[in-house]
Coordinates of C-alpha atoms in Angstrom, one line a residue:
M3 CA 130.0 97.9 115.1
L4 CA 127.2 95.6 114.8
K5 CA 127.3 92.8 112.3
R6 CA 125.5 93.8 109.0
M7 CA 122.3 92.2 108.4
S8 CA 119.0 92.9 106.8
A9 CA 116.3 94.9 108.6
K10 CA 114.1 91.8 109.1
K11 CA 117.0 89.8 110.5
A12 CA 118.0 92.6 112.7
A13 CA 114.5 93.0 114.2
K14 CA 114.3 89.1 114.7
A15 CA 117.8 89.0 116.2
S16 CA 117.3 92.0 118.5
Q17 CA 114.9 93.4 121.0
A18 CA 112.4 95.0 118.7
Q19 CA 110.6 97.9 120.6
L20 CA 107.3 99.5 120.0
H21 CA 108.5 102.3 122.1
D22 CA 108.5 105.6 120.2
V23 CA 112.1 106.8 120.9
T24 CA 111.2 110.2 119.0
R25 CA 108.9 111.1 121.8
A26 CA 110.3 109.8 125.0
P27 CA 113.7 108.2 126.1
Y28 CA 114.1 104.6 126.0
V29 CA 115.6 103.7 129.6
V30 CA 117.2 100.2 130.5
S31 CA 117.1 100.0 134.3
R32 CA 118.2 97.6 136.9
E33 CA 116.8 97.8 140.6
G34 CA 115.6 101.3 139.7
K35 CA 119.0 102.5 138.5
P36 CA 119.4 103.6 134.7
Q37 CA 121.9 101.3 132.9
A38 CA 121.5 102.9 129.6
A39 CA 119.2 105.3 127.7
V40 CA 118.7 106.7 124.1
K41 CA 116.5 109.5 122.7
V42 CA 116.0 110.7 119.2
D43 CA 115.5 114.5 119.1
Q44 CA 115.6 115.5 115.5
L45 CA 114.8 113.9 112.1
K46 CA 116.0 116.0 109.1
R47 CA 116.6 115.9 105.6
R48 CA 118.0 118.2 102.8
G49 CA 117.8 116.9 99.3
G50 CA 118.9 113.3 99.4
C51 CA 120.9 113.8 102.7
Y52 CA 119.1 112.6 106.0
W53 CA 120.1 113.0 109.7
V54 CA 118.9 111.4 112.8
E55 CA 120.0 113.4 115.8
G56 CA 119.6 112.4 119.5
W57 CA 121.5 111.4 122.6
I58 CA 122.6 108.1 124.2
A59 CA 123.9 107.1 127.8
T60 CA 125.8 103.9 128.0
Y61 CA 128.6 102.4 130.0
S62 CA 130.7 102.8 126.7
D63 CA 132.1 106.1 125.3
A64 CA 131.7 104.7 121.8
P65 CA 128.3 102.9 121.6
A66 CA 127.3 101.0 118.5
I67 CA 124.5 102.6 116.6
E68 CA 123.4 101.6 113.1
L69 CA 120.7 102.3 110.6
H70 CA 118.7 99.7 108.7
M71 CA 116.1 99.8 106.0
D72 CA 114.0 97.1 104.3
R73 CA 116.8 96.4 101.9
G74 CA 119.5 96.2 104.8
A75 CA 121.9 98.0 106.7
V76 CA 122.6 101.8 105.5
E77 CA 126.2 103.1 105.1
A78 CA 125.8 106.1 107.6
S79 CA 128.3 108.5 109.2
L80 CA 128.0 108.3 112.9
T81 CA 129.5 111.1 114.9
F82 CA 129.4 112.0 118.7
H83 CA 129.4 115.2 120.5
V84 CA 129.0 116.9 123.8
R85 CA 125.6 117.1 125.2
E86 CA 126.2 118.6 128.7
D87 CA 122.3 118.8 129.4
V88 CA 122.0 115.1 129.0
A89 CA 125.2 114.4 131.1
I90 CA 123.9 116.7 133.9
S91 CA 120.6 115.1 133.8
M92 CA 122.0 111.5 134.0
Q93 CA 124.8 112.2 136.6
D94 CA 122.8 112.0 139.6
S95 CA 120.7 108.9 138.6
N96 CA 123.9 106.8 137.5
P97 CA 127.3 108.9 137.3
G98 CA 128.9 105.9 135.8
L99 CA 127.2 106.3 132.4
T100 CA 128.7 108.3 129.4
S101 CA 126.2 110.7 128.0
Q102 CA 126.7 112.3 124.6
G103 CA 124.8 113.4 121.6
F104 CA 125.0 111.5 118.3
C105 CA 124.4 112.2 114.8
L106 CA 123.7 109.6 111.9
E107 CA 124.0 111.0 108.5
W108 CA 123.5 109.1 105.2
F109 CA 122.6 109.8 101.5
S110 CA 119.5 108.1 100.0
E111 CA 118.3 108.2 96.5
H112 CA 115.0 106.5 97.3
D113 CA 111.5 108.0 97.3
G114 CA 111.1 108.6 100.9
N115 CA 108.5 106.0 101.8
D116 CA 111.1 103.8 103.5
T117 CA 110.8 103.2 107.1
P118 CA 114.2 103.3 109.0
L119 CA 115.0 101.1 111.8
L120 CA 117.6 102.6 114.6
V121 CA 119.7 99.7 116.0
C122 CA 121.4 100.5 119.2
H123 CA 123.7 98.3 121.2
L124 CA 123.1 99.6 124.7
Q125 CA 124.7 96.9 126.7
E126 CA 127.9 95.0 126.3
K127 CA 126.0 91.8 127.1
G128 CA 122.4 91.3 125.3
A129 CA 121.0 91.8 122.0
P130 CA 120.9 95.2 120.4
V131 CA 117.6 97.3 120.6
V132 CA 115.7 98.2 117.4
F133 CA 113.4 101.2 117.2
T134 CA 111.0 101.9 114.2
L135 CA 111.5 105.6 113.1
P136 CA 109.0 107.7 110.9
A137 CA 109.1 107.2 107.2
L138 CA 111.9 109.3 105.5
E139 CA 109.1 111.5 103.8
S140 CA 108.3 112.8 107.2
F141 CA 111.7 114.1 108.1
M142 CA 111.7 117.8 108.5
A143 CA 113.3 119.7 105.6
S144 CA 116.6 121.5 106.9
P145 CA 117.4 124.9 106.1
D146 CA 120.9 124.6 107.3
Q147 CA 123.6 125.2 104.7
D148 CA 125.5 122.5 102.8
G149 CA 128.2 120.6 104.8
V150 CA 127.0 121.7 108.3
N151 CA 126.7 119.1 110.7
I152 CA 123.2 119.5 112.4
A153 CA 124.0 117.9 115.7
S154 CA 127.1 119.9 116.3
S155 CA 125.5 123.1 115.3
R156 CA 123.4 123.0 118.5
P157 CA 125.4 124.5 121.3
S158 CA 125.4 122.6 124.6
A159 CA 124.3 124.4 127.9
R160 CA 126.9 126.5 129.5
P161 CA 127.0 129.1 132.4
G162 CA 127.0 132.6 131.9
A163 CA 125.3 134.9 129.5
A164 CA 127.7 137.4 128.5
Q165 CA 127.1 137.3 124.6
H166 CA 123.5 137.1 124.9
A167 CA 120.9 139.7 125.2
Q168 CA 118.7 139.2 128.3
P169 CA 116.0 140.7 130.6
D170 CA 117.1 143.3 133.0
F171 CA 116.7 141.1 136.0
L172 CA 118.9 138.5 134.5
A173 CA 121.6 141.1 133.7
A174 CA 121.7 141.8 137.4
A175 CA 121.9 138.2 138.4
T176 CA 124.9 136.1 139.8
W177 CA 125.7 133.4 137.3
L178 CA 126.3 130.0 138.6
A179 CA 127.6 127.0 136.9
P180 CA 124.6 124.5 136.3
D181 CA 123.8 122.5 139.4
P182 CA 121.8 119.4 138.8
L183 CA 120.6 119.1 142.3
K184 CA 118.9 122.6 142.1
A185 CA 117.4 122.6 138.6
V186 CA 117.5 120.5 135.4
A187 CA 115.7 121.1 132.0
H188 CA 115.9 120.4 128.4
L189 CA 114.5 121.9 125.2
D190 CA 113.0 119.3 122.9
D191 CA 111.5 121.6 120.3
F192 CA 111.9 125.3 119.3
G193 CA 110.4 126.3 116.1
M194 CA 110.0 129.8 114.6
I195 CA 107.8 131.1 111.8
P196 CA 110.3 133.8 110.8
H197 CA 109.7 137.2 112.1
R198 CA 106.2 136.1 113.4
S199 CA 106.1 133.7 116.3
G200 CA 107.1 130.3 117.4
L201 CA 106.6 127.2 119.7
I202 CA 108.9 125.7 122.4
A203 CA 108.6 122.4 124.3
G204 CA 110.7 120.5 126.6
W205 CA 110.8 119.7 130.3
T206 CA 112.0 121.3 133.6
V207 CA 112.5 120.2 137.1
T208 CA 113.6 122.6 140.0
Q209 CA 113.7 122.7 143.6
P210 CA 111.5 125.3 145.7
G211 CA 112.4 128.9 145.1
W212 CA 113.8 128.3 141.5
Q213 CA 111.9 129.5 138.4
V214 CA 112.9 128.5 134.8
W215 CA 112.7 131.2 132.0
G216 CA 112.9 130.8 128.4
V217 CA 115.2 133.6 127.1
D218 CA 115.6 134.2 123.4
S219 CA 118.8 135.6 121.6
Q220 CA 117.2 139.1 121.4
G221 CA 116.6 139.2 125.2
N222 CA 112.9 138.5 125.4
G223 CA 112.0 136.4 128.3
V224 CA 109.1 134.1 129.4
N225 CA 108.4 132.5 132.7
L226 CA 107.6 128.8 131.8
E227 CA 105.7 128.2 135.0
N228 CA 102.6 129.5 133.2
S229 CA 103.1 127.2 130.1
L230 CA 101.0 124.2 129.3
R231 CA 102.4 121.5 131.6
Y232 CA 102.0 117.8 131.5
Q233 CA 103.3 114.7 133.2
R234 CA 106.5 113.2 131.8
E235 CA 106.9 109.7 133.3
D236 CA 110.5 109.2 131.7
I237 CA 111.5 112.5 133.8
V238 CA 109.9 111.1 136.9
S239 CA 111.8 107.9 136.8
L240 CA 115.1 109.9 136.1
F241 CA 114.8 112.5 138.7
R242 CA 112.3 111.2 141.4
D243 CA 115.1 110.3 143.9
T244 CA 116.3 113.9 143.7
F245 CA 113.4 116.0 143.3
G246 CA 110.5 114.0 144.6
Q247 CA 107.1 115.3 143.8
R248 CA 108.7 118.3 142.0
T249 CA 108.9 116.0 139.0
V250 CA 105.2 116.3 138.6
D251 CA 104.1 117.9 135.3
A252 CA 107.6 118.4 134.3
G253 CA 106.7 118.6 130.5
F254 CA 105.9 121.8 128.9
V255 CA 104.6 123.3 125.7
A256 CA 104.4 127.1 125.2
P257 CA 104.0 129.7 122.4
W258 CA 106.9 131.9 121.6
P259 CA 105.2 135.1 120.8
F260 CA 108.1 137.1 119.9
A261 CA 108.9 138.0 116.2
L262 CA 112.6 136.5 115.8
P263 CA 114.5 136.0 112.8
V264 CA 116.0 132.5 111.9
P265 CA 118.6 131.8 113.0
S266 CA 117.8 132.7 116.5
S267 CA 118.5 130.7 119.6
L268 CA 116.7 130.1 123.0
R269 CA 118.0 129.4 126.5
L270 CA 116.4 127.8 129.5
V271 CA 117.5 129.7 132.5
A272 CA 116.9 128.9 136.2
Y273 CA 116.5 131.9 138.2
H274 CA 116.2 132.4 142.0
P275 CA 114.3 135.7 142.7
Q276 CA 115.4 135.8 146.5
T277 CA 119.1 135.2 145.9
Q278 CA 119.3 136.8 142.4
Q279 CA 121.1 133.7 141.3
A280 CA 120.9 132.3 137.7
M281 CA 122.2 129.4 135.5
T282 CA 121.7 128.2 132.1
L283 CA 120.3 124.7 131.8
A284 CA 119.9 124.2 128.1
Q285 CA 120.1 125.9 124.7
C286 CA 119.2 125.3 121.1
D287 CA 118.7 127.1 117.7
A288 CA 115.4 127.6 116.2
D289 CA 114.2 125.5 113.4
E290 CA 112.5 127.4 110.6
V291 CA 108.8 126.4 110.5
P292 CA 106.6 127.3 107.4
A293 CA 104.0 130.0 107.4
D294 CA 101.8 127.7 105.3
P295 CA 98.9 126.6 107.6
E296 CA 99.4 123.0 106.6
G297 CA 103.1 123.1 106.7
Y298 CA 103.0 124.7 110.1
A299 CA 100.5 122.1 111.5
R300 CA 102.7 119.2 110.2
W301 CA 105.6 120.7 112.3
A302 CA 103.6 121.8 115.3
F303 CA 101.4 118.8 115.6
G304 CA 104.4 116.7 116.1
V305 CA 105.5 118.5 119.2
A306 CA 104.6 116.0 121.8
T307 CA 101.4 116.9 123.7
P308 CA 99.1 114.5 125.6
A309 CA 95.7 114.0 123.8
E310 CA 93.9 115.5 126.7
K311 CA 95.7 118.7 126.6
I312 CA 95.4 119.4 122.8
N313 CA 92.4 121.7 123.3
E314 CA 94.5 123.6 125.8
R315 CA 96.8 124.5 123.0
F316 CA 94.0 125.4 120.6
N317 CA 92.1 127.5 123.1
G318 CA 95.4 129.0 124.5
W319 CA 97.0 130.2 121.2
E320 CA 97.5 127.8 118.5
G321 CA 93.8 127.5 117.1
E322 CA 93.8 131.4 116.5
L323 CA 97.2 131.2 114.8
I324 CA 96.2 128.3 112.4
E325 CA 93.0 130.1 111.6
T326 CA 94.9 133.3 110.8
L327 CA 97.4 131.3 108.6
L328 CA 94.4 129.9 106.7
A329 CA 92.8 133.4 106.3
E330 CA 96.1 134.9 105.1
R331 CA 96.6 132.0 102.7
D332 CA 93.3 132.4 101.0
Q333 CA 93.8 136.1 100.8
A334 CA 97.1 135.9 99.1
F335 CA 95.5 133.3 96.6
A336 CA 92.6 135.6 96.0
D337 CA 94.8 138.7 95.3
N338 CA 96.6 136.4 92.7
Q339 CA 93.6 134.6 91.3
K340 CA 93.9 133.2 87.8
A341 CA 90.9 132.1 85.7
P342 CA 90.4 128.2 86.0
D343 CA 91.1 126.1 82.9
I344 CA 88.0 124.4 81.6
M345 CA 88.1 121.4 79.2
T346 CA 84.7 120.5 77.7
L347 CA 84.2 117.1 76.4
G348 CA 81.1 116.5 74.2
N349 CA 78.1 118.6 74.4
P350 CA 76.8 119.3 78.0
P351 CA 73.1 120.5 78.3
A352 CA 72.8 124.1 77.3
F353 CA 70.4 125.0 80.1
P354 CA 70.9 122.2 82.9
D355 CA 68.6 121.9 85.9
V356 CA 71.3 120.4 88.0
S357 CA 75.2 121.0 88.1
L358 CA 76.9 117.8 89.4
I359 CA 80.1 118.9 91.0
I360 CA 82.9 116.1 91.6
P361 CA 86.2 117.0 93.1
L362 CA 89.3 114.9 92.2
Y363 CA 92.2 114.6 94.8
S364 CA 94.9 111.9 94.7
R365 CA 92.8 109.2 93.0
W366 CA 91.0 109.6 89.9
D367 CA 90.5 106.0 88.7
F368 CA 86.8 106.1 90.0
V369 CA 86.0 108.4 87.2
E370 CA 85.5 105.7 84.8
H371 CA 83.1 103.8 87.2
Q372 CA 81.0 106.8 87.5
L373 CA 80.9 107.6 83.8
L374 CA 79.7 104.0 83.4
A375 CA 76.8 104.5 85.7
F376 CA 76.0 108.0 84.3
S377 CA 75.9 106.6 80.7
Q378 CA 73.0 104.4 81.7
D379 CA 70.9 107.2 83.1
A380 CA 69.2 109.0 80.2
E381 CA 67.4 111.6 82.6
L382 CA 70.8 112.6 84.0
L383 CA 72.4 113.1 80.7
A384 CA 69.5 115.3 79.6
S385 CA 69.2 117.6 82.5
T386 CA 72.6 117.7 84.3
E387 CA 75.9 119.1 83.6
I388 CA 78.9 117.0 85.1
I389 CA 81.7 119.1 86.3
Y390 CA 85.0 117.3 87.6
V391 CA 87.3 119.6 89.5
V392 CA 90.9 118.6 89.6
D393 CA 92.1 119.5 93.0
D394 CA 95.6 117.8 92.9
P395 CA 98.4 118.9 90.6
R396 CA 99.9 115.4 90.8
I397 CA 97.1 113.9 88.8
L398 CA 96.5 116.7 86.4
T399 CA 98.6 115.3 83.4
A400 CA 97.2 111.8 83.7
I401 CA 93.5 113.1 83.6
S402 CA 94.2 115.4 80.8
N403 CA 95.8 112.6 78.8
E404 CA 92.9 110.3 79.4
V405 CA 89.6 112.1 79.7
E406 CA 89.0 112.3 75.9
N407 CA 89.2 108.3 75.7
L408 CA 86.7 108.2 78.4
H409 CA 84.3 110.4 76.8
R410 CA 84.5 108.5 73.5
L411 CA 84.1 105.1 75.3
Y412 CA 81.1 106.1 77.6
N413 CA 79.6 109.0 75.3
V414 CA 79.0 111.1 78.4
P415 CA 79.5 114.9 78.1
F416 CA 81.4 116.4 81.1
K417 CA 83.7 119.2 81.9
V418 CA 87.2 119.2 83.7
V419 CA 88.1 122.3 85.7
W420 CA 91.6 122.9 87.0
G421 CA 92.0 125.9 89.3
H422 CA 95.8 126.1 89.5
R423 CA 96.0 124.8 92.9
N424 CA 94.9 122.4 95.6
R425 CA 92.0 124.1 97.4
G426 CA 90.6 121.3 99.5
F427 CA 87.1 119.8 99.7
S428 CA 85.4 123.2 100.3
G429 CA 87.5 125.2 97.8
A430 CA 87.3 122.6 94.9
N431 CA 83.4 122.4 95.3
N432 CA 83.0 126.2 95.5
L433 CA 85.3 126.5 92.3
G434 CA 83.1 123.9 90.5
V435 CA 79.8 125.7 91.6
S436 CA 81.4 129.1 90.3
V437 CA 81.6 127.8 86.8
S438 CA 78.4 125.9 86.8
Q439 CA 75.0 126.9 85.0
G440 CA 72.4 124.7 86.7
R441 CA 69.7 126.2 89.1
Q442 CA 70.5 123.4 91.5
V443 CA 74.0 122.1 92.6
L444 CA 74.5 118.6 93.5
L445 CA 77.9 117.8 95.5
L446 CA 79.2 114.3 95.0
N447 CA 82.4 112.5 96.1
S448 CA 84.4 110.9 93.3
D449 CA 84.1 107.3 95.1
A450 CA 80.2 107.5 95.4
F451 CA 78.2 105.4 92.8
P452 CA 74.4 105.6 92.2
T453 CA 72.7 102.1 92.5
S454 CA 70.0 102.9 89.8
P455 CA 69.2 105.6 87.3
G456 CA 66.8 108.4 87.9
W457 CA 68.4 109.4 91.2
V458 CA 69.3 113.0 90.2
G459 CA 65.9 113.9 88.9
Q460 CA 64.2 112.3 92.0
M461 CA 66.2 114.6 94.4
S462 CA 65.8 117.7 92.3
T463 CA 62.0 117.1 92.1
L464 CA 61.8 116.7 95.9
L465 CA 63.8 119.9 96.4
D466 CA 61.6 121.9 94.1
E467 CA 58.4 120.6 95.7
N468 CA 59.6 121.0 99.3
P469 CA 61.0 124.6 99.5
R470 CA 61.3 124.5 103.4
Y471 CA 64.2 122.1 102.9
G472 CA 67.4 124.1 102.2
L473 CA 69.6 120.8 101.7
L474 CA 68.8 117.1 100.8
G475 CA 71.2 114.1 101.4
A476 CA 70.9 110.7 100.0
R477 CA 71.3 107.2 101.6
L478 CA 74.8 105.9 101.5
L479 CA 75.7 102.2 101.7
N480 CA 79.0 100.4 102.3
P481 CA 80.3 98.2 99.4
E482 CA 79.0 95.0 101.2
G483 CA 75.4 96.6 101.4
G484 CA 75.2 97.7 105.0
L485 CA 74.1 101.2 105.9
Q486 CA 76.9 103.9 106.0
H487 CA 74.8 107.1 106.0
A488 CA 71.1 107.8 106.9
G489 CA 71.5 111.2 108.2
M490 CA 74.0 112.5 110.7
V491 CA 73.7 113.7 114.4
F492 CA 76.0 115.6 116.7
F493 CA 77.4 114.3 119.9
Y494 CA 79.5 116.1 122.5
S495 CA 82.9 114.4 123.3
Q496 CA 83.9 114.9 126.8
S497 CA 87.3 113.6 126.1
W498 CA 87.9 116.1 123.4
Q499 CA 85.5 118.6 124.7
V500 CA 84.0 119.4 121.2
W501 CA 81.0 118.4 119.1
L502 CA 81.7 115.6 116.8
N503 CA 79.6 114.3 113.8
K504 CA 78.1 110.7 114.0
H505 CA 76.3 108.5 111.7
P506 CA 74.0 106.6 114.1
M507 CA 72.9 103.8 111.9
A508 CA 76.3 103.1 110.4
G509 CA 76.8 99.3 109.7
L510 CA 73.2 98.2 110.1
A511 CA 71.2 96.5 107.4
P512 CA 69.3 99.0 105.2
E513 CA 65.9 97.3 106.2
L514 CA 66.5 98.5 109.8
D515 CA 66.3 102.1 108.5
N516 CA 62.5 102.3 109.3
V517 CA 60.8 104.8 106.9
P518 CA 57.2 105.4 107.3
E519 CA 55.2 104.6 104.2
G520 CA 54.8 107.5 101.8
V521 CA 57.5 109.5 103.5
D522 CA 60.0 110.9 101.0
I523 CA 62.1 113.2 103.1
I524 CA 63.0 112.8 106.8
D525 CA 64.2 115.8 108.9
K526 CA 67.8 115.3 110.2
P527 CA 70.2 117.5 112.1
A528 CA 72.9 117.0 109.4
V529 CA 73.7 114.9 106.3
T530 CA 77.0 114.1 104.9
G531 CA 78.7 115.9 102.1
A532 CA 79.4 112.9 100.0
C533 CA 76.1 113.5 98.1
V534 CA 74.1 116.7 98.9
M535 CA 71.7 118.9 96.8
M536 CA 70.5 122.4 97.3
Q537 CA 69.4 125.3 95.2
R538 CA 72.1 127.3 93.6
S539 CA 70.7 130.5 94.8
L540 CA 70.9 129.4 98.3
Y541 CA 74.3 128.0 97.9
D542 CA 75.5 131.5 96.6
E543 CA 73.5 133.3 99.3
L544 CA 75.4 131.5 102.2
G545 CA 78.8 131.8 100.5
G546 CA 79.1 128.0 99.7
L547 CA 81.3 125.6 101.8
N548 CA 83.4 127.3 104.4
E549 CA 87.2 127.1 103.5
G550 CA 88.6 127.9 106.9
Y551 CA 89.0 124.3 108.0
L552 CA 92.4 122.6 107.8
I553 CA 92.9 120.0 104.8
G554 CA 89.3 118.5 105.4
D555 CA 86.5 117.4 107.8
F556 CA 83.4 119.2 109.1
E557 CA 82.8 121.4 105.9
D558 CA 79.5 119.3 105.3
S559 CA 78.2 119.8 108.8
D560 CA 79.2 123.4 108.7
L561 CA 77.1 123.9 105.6
C562 CA 74.1 122.1 107.1
L563 CA 74.4 124.4 110.2
Q564 CA 74.4 127.5 107.8
V565 CA 71.3 126.2 106.2
L566 CA 69.6 125.7 109.5
N567 CA 70.7 129.0 110.6
A568 CA 69.0 130.5 107.7
G569 CA 65.8 129.3 108.7
Y570 CA 65.7 125.9 106.4
Q571 CA 65.5 122.3 107.3
I572 CA 68.0 119.5 106.4
G573 CA 66.3 116.5 104.7
Y574 CA 67.4 112.8 104.2
V575 CA 66.1 111.0 101.2
P576 CA 66.0 107.4 101.8
G577 CA 64.5 106.6 98.4
V578 CA 67.9 107.6 96.7
S579 CA 70.8 105.2 97.4
L580 CA 74.4 105.3 96.4
V581 CA 77.4 103.1 97.2
H582 CA 80.2 105.1 98.9
L583 CA 83.7 103.8 99.4
E584 CA 84.4 105.9 102.4
R585 CA 87.7 105.9 104.1
Q586 CA 87.8 104.1 107.3
S587 CA 87.2 105.8 110.8
F588 CA 89.9 107.6 112.5
S589 CA 91.9 106.2 115.2
S590 CA 90.8 106.2 118.9
L591 CA 90.4 109.5 121.0
G592 CA 93.9 109.0 122.5
D593 CA 95.7 109.0 119.1
T594 CA 97.8 112.0 118.5
S595 CA 98.9 111.2 114.8
F596 CA 98.8 114.1 112.4
R597 CA 95.6 113.1 110.8
T598 CA 93.8 112.7 114.0
L599 CA 95.1 116.1 115.3
V600 CA 93.8 117.7 112.0
V601 CA 90.4 116.3 112.9
R602 CA 90.9 117.7 116.4
F603 CA 91.6 121.2 115.2
N604 CA 88.7 121.2 112.8
A605 CA 86.3 119.9 115.5
W606 CA 87.5 122.6 117.8
R607 CA 86.9 125.3 115.1
H608 CA 83.6 123.8 114.2
T609 CA 82.5 123.8 117.8
K610 CA 83.7 127.5 118.2
R611 CA 81.6 128.4 115.4
W612 CA 78.5 126.5 115.9
G613 CA 78.4 125.0 119.5
E614 CA 75.5 126.9 120.7
K615 CA 73.5 126.3 117.5
I616 CA 74.3 122.5 117.6
H617 CA 73.2 122.5 121.3
S618 CA 69.8 123.9 120.2
V619 CA 69.5 121.7 117.2
M620 CA 70.1 118.5 119.1
Q621 CA 67.7 119.6 121.8
S622 CA 64.9 119.8 119.1
F623 CA 65.7 116.3 117.8
S624 CA 65.8 114.7 121.4

C-alpha cells in the first residue's frame, strides 16, 4: 500500500489531476497504447458508511488505491471483484492489463463537507495519481441492506438470458458469448423512480449489422439507436483501432419508460437481426431515485450529458417529467395544507397601505440590518406591515429565539410567518401575501437594504398615480456603488436555445443610467423580483408568482410577463435605490454543475411558457 501521508502531502508528492474521474476514465497511454486506466462509477452512502465504486486496469492484479481527506489518510476497506465488461473492453487495446472492479468502504462521523481524494498507484514506476472526488454530502444515499457490498451486488455481464424475461425476438435468438470484436458496451447509470420511470446512460460501440438493446428484468426492451447520442473521446481512444468511425457518438442517455419496481435490473444486449444472434454486453441493478422533483433532479442532473445536449433531454422527456413531479408535489402539499404559524411582534398598522413581504432562506442575519433601516423610516412604520416568511426549517429555531430581542432593540413591529415547509421563492412570497392586509404588496429580498427613508411611500404613490403600470421595480446597487439592476431585458441564447434574463447596465456607474429630467417611471420589458411592488388585487388576479420552477430563478420575469399579458406595463423607478448583496453570476454556458442545470431547466420552462410573448415584447423595445 502507499505510504500514509496527509492529503496535502499526497497531492504535492503525487500527480494531482483536474480530470473528473467520476465522468470519464483516466487513461495512461504510451505510443497510443493504454498502460493503465481508472474510473469511478458510484459514490454512495448509508448513515455514516461511504462507498467509492469503480474499476481499474493496470499491469498489477492488486493495485494500490487509497482514500485521503484533509486530515490525512482514511482507514478504508479495499476489495476487488470481477468486471467482465471492463476486461472485455480493455482486452483488444492492451490484453496485458488486469481489469477489475474495486470498492473502497469506510465509516465517517464527520458532517459530509469533506472532499475526499482518491490516490491510485497506476504504474510500478512513477508517483501515484490523485483525483478530487465530490464532497461526501453529494454521495447518493443507498437503499441497500446493511452488510451488502455494493460493488459485488452488481452482476457482471454474462452470455445467455435463461433467467431473465425478454422480448419475443430475443427469446428466439441464438445466444453467443460476448465478442469484443463485434460489440462492446457499458451501463454507467440506471436509476428508477419505483413503479414509474427511469433513466439510463452509458456507451455502445458495434460493428455494422449489430443493434444494442436495453432489456429490463420484466422483459421490456428499447433499441438504443434512437436514444440521445453524444461523443465520448475516452471510448474513441480505447476502441478506434477496432471499430474506427463506429466509435463516433458512442455515449447515450435515454429514458426508461417502463414502470419497474426496485430492485430491478437492466441488460445491454447486442442483437443481429439478419443472423438472429444475440449476446449480453453489460448488466446492472437499478438505483432507487426519489420522486421528489429536487431529489430526482439532483440524481438525474449528475448523469453525464454534454451541455449542448441538455435541451434535447428536456424536450425529449425530462422537462415534462420534472414539471409533472413539481405539480404532484404541490398538489400533495395542498391536500394536506396546515394553517401557517404567525408570530406578531409589536403593533403593526391596523390598515396598512403596503404589505412588505420578505422571505428568509438559509441566512437570516440580514434581518437586523433591515430592521435598523426600517426603524429610521417613520413613513414606512406608519403605512407598512412587515412580514418575514421563514422558508427554511433549519433557521426556524434561531429566528424564533431572537426576533423578540430584535423587536425590542429596534422598536419595529413585524410578523414572522412559518408555513411548515420550504416553498421556494415563489411559494414563500405567495404565502406572505396570503396572510397580508395591505392594498399593495411589496416583495423584497432579505439582502436588499434601502439607501434612504421614504422609498416605500414613493413607490406606492407612483403605483397609485400611474394605473397603466401593473408592476414597478426599484434601482438596485452593488455594495461598492455600481449599478446592479436598472431594468431587465430578454436575450436569446443560441448555445442554450432559450431566452435568458439580462441586466444590461450591470456594473456601470449610476450616473450612466441616463434618466430624462422629470421622468419618474421608465418602461422596461421586465424588472427583478428583488424589489417589486404591485396592487394586491392584480397580484391575486394573476395568481401570484408561478410555483412551477425548480428551486428558483425566472419566477420574477414570469410574473412580469403575466402582467404584460394582462395588458399592463412594467415600470422601473430610478428614484428609489437599494443596495442588494446579490449572489455572483452563474458559471459559463458550458458548465453542467447541478446549479447551472437547474437554471437550464427553468430557462427551458420559461421559454416554453413565454417564448412567443418575449419575442413580441423585445420587438417593441428594439
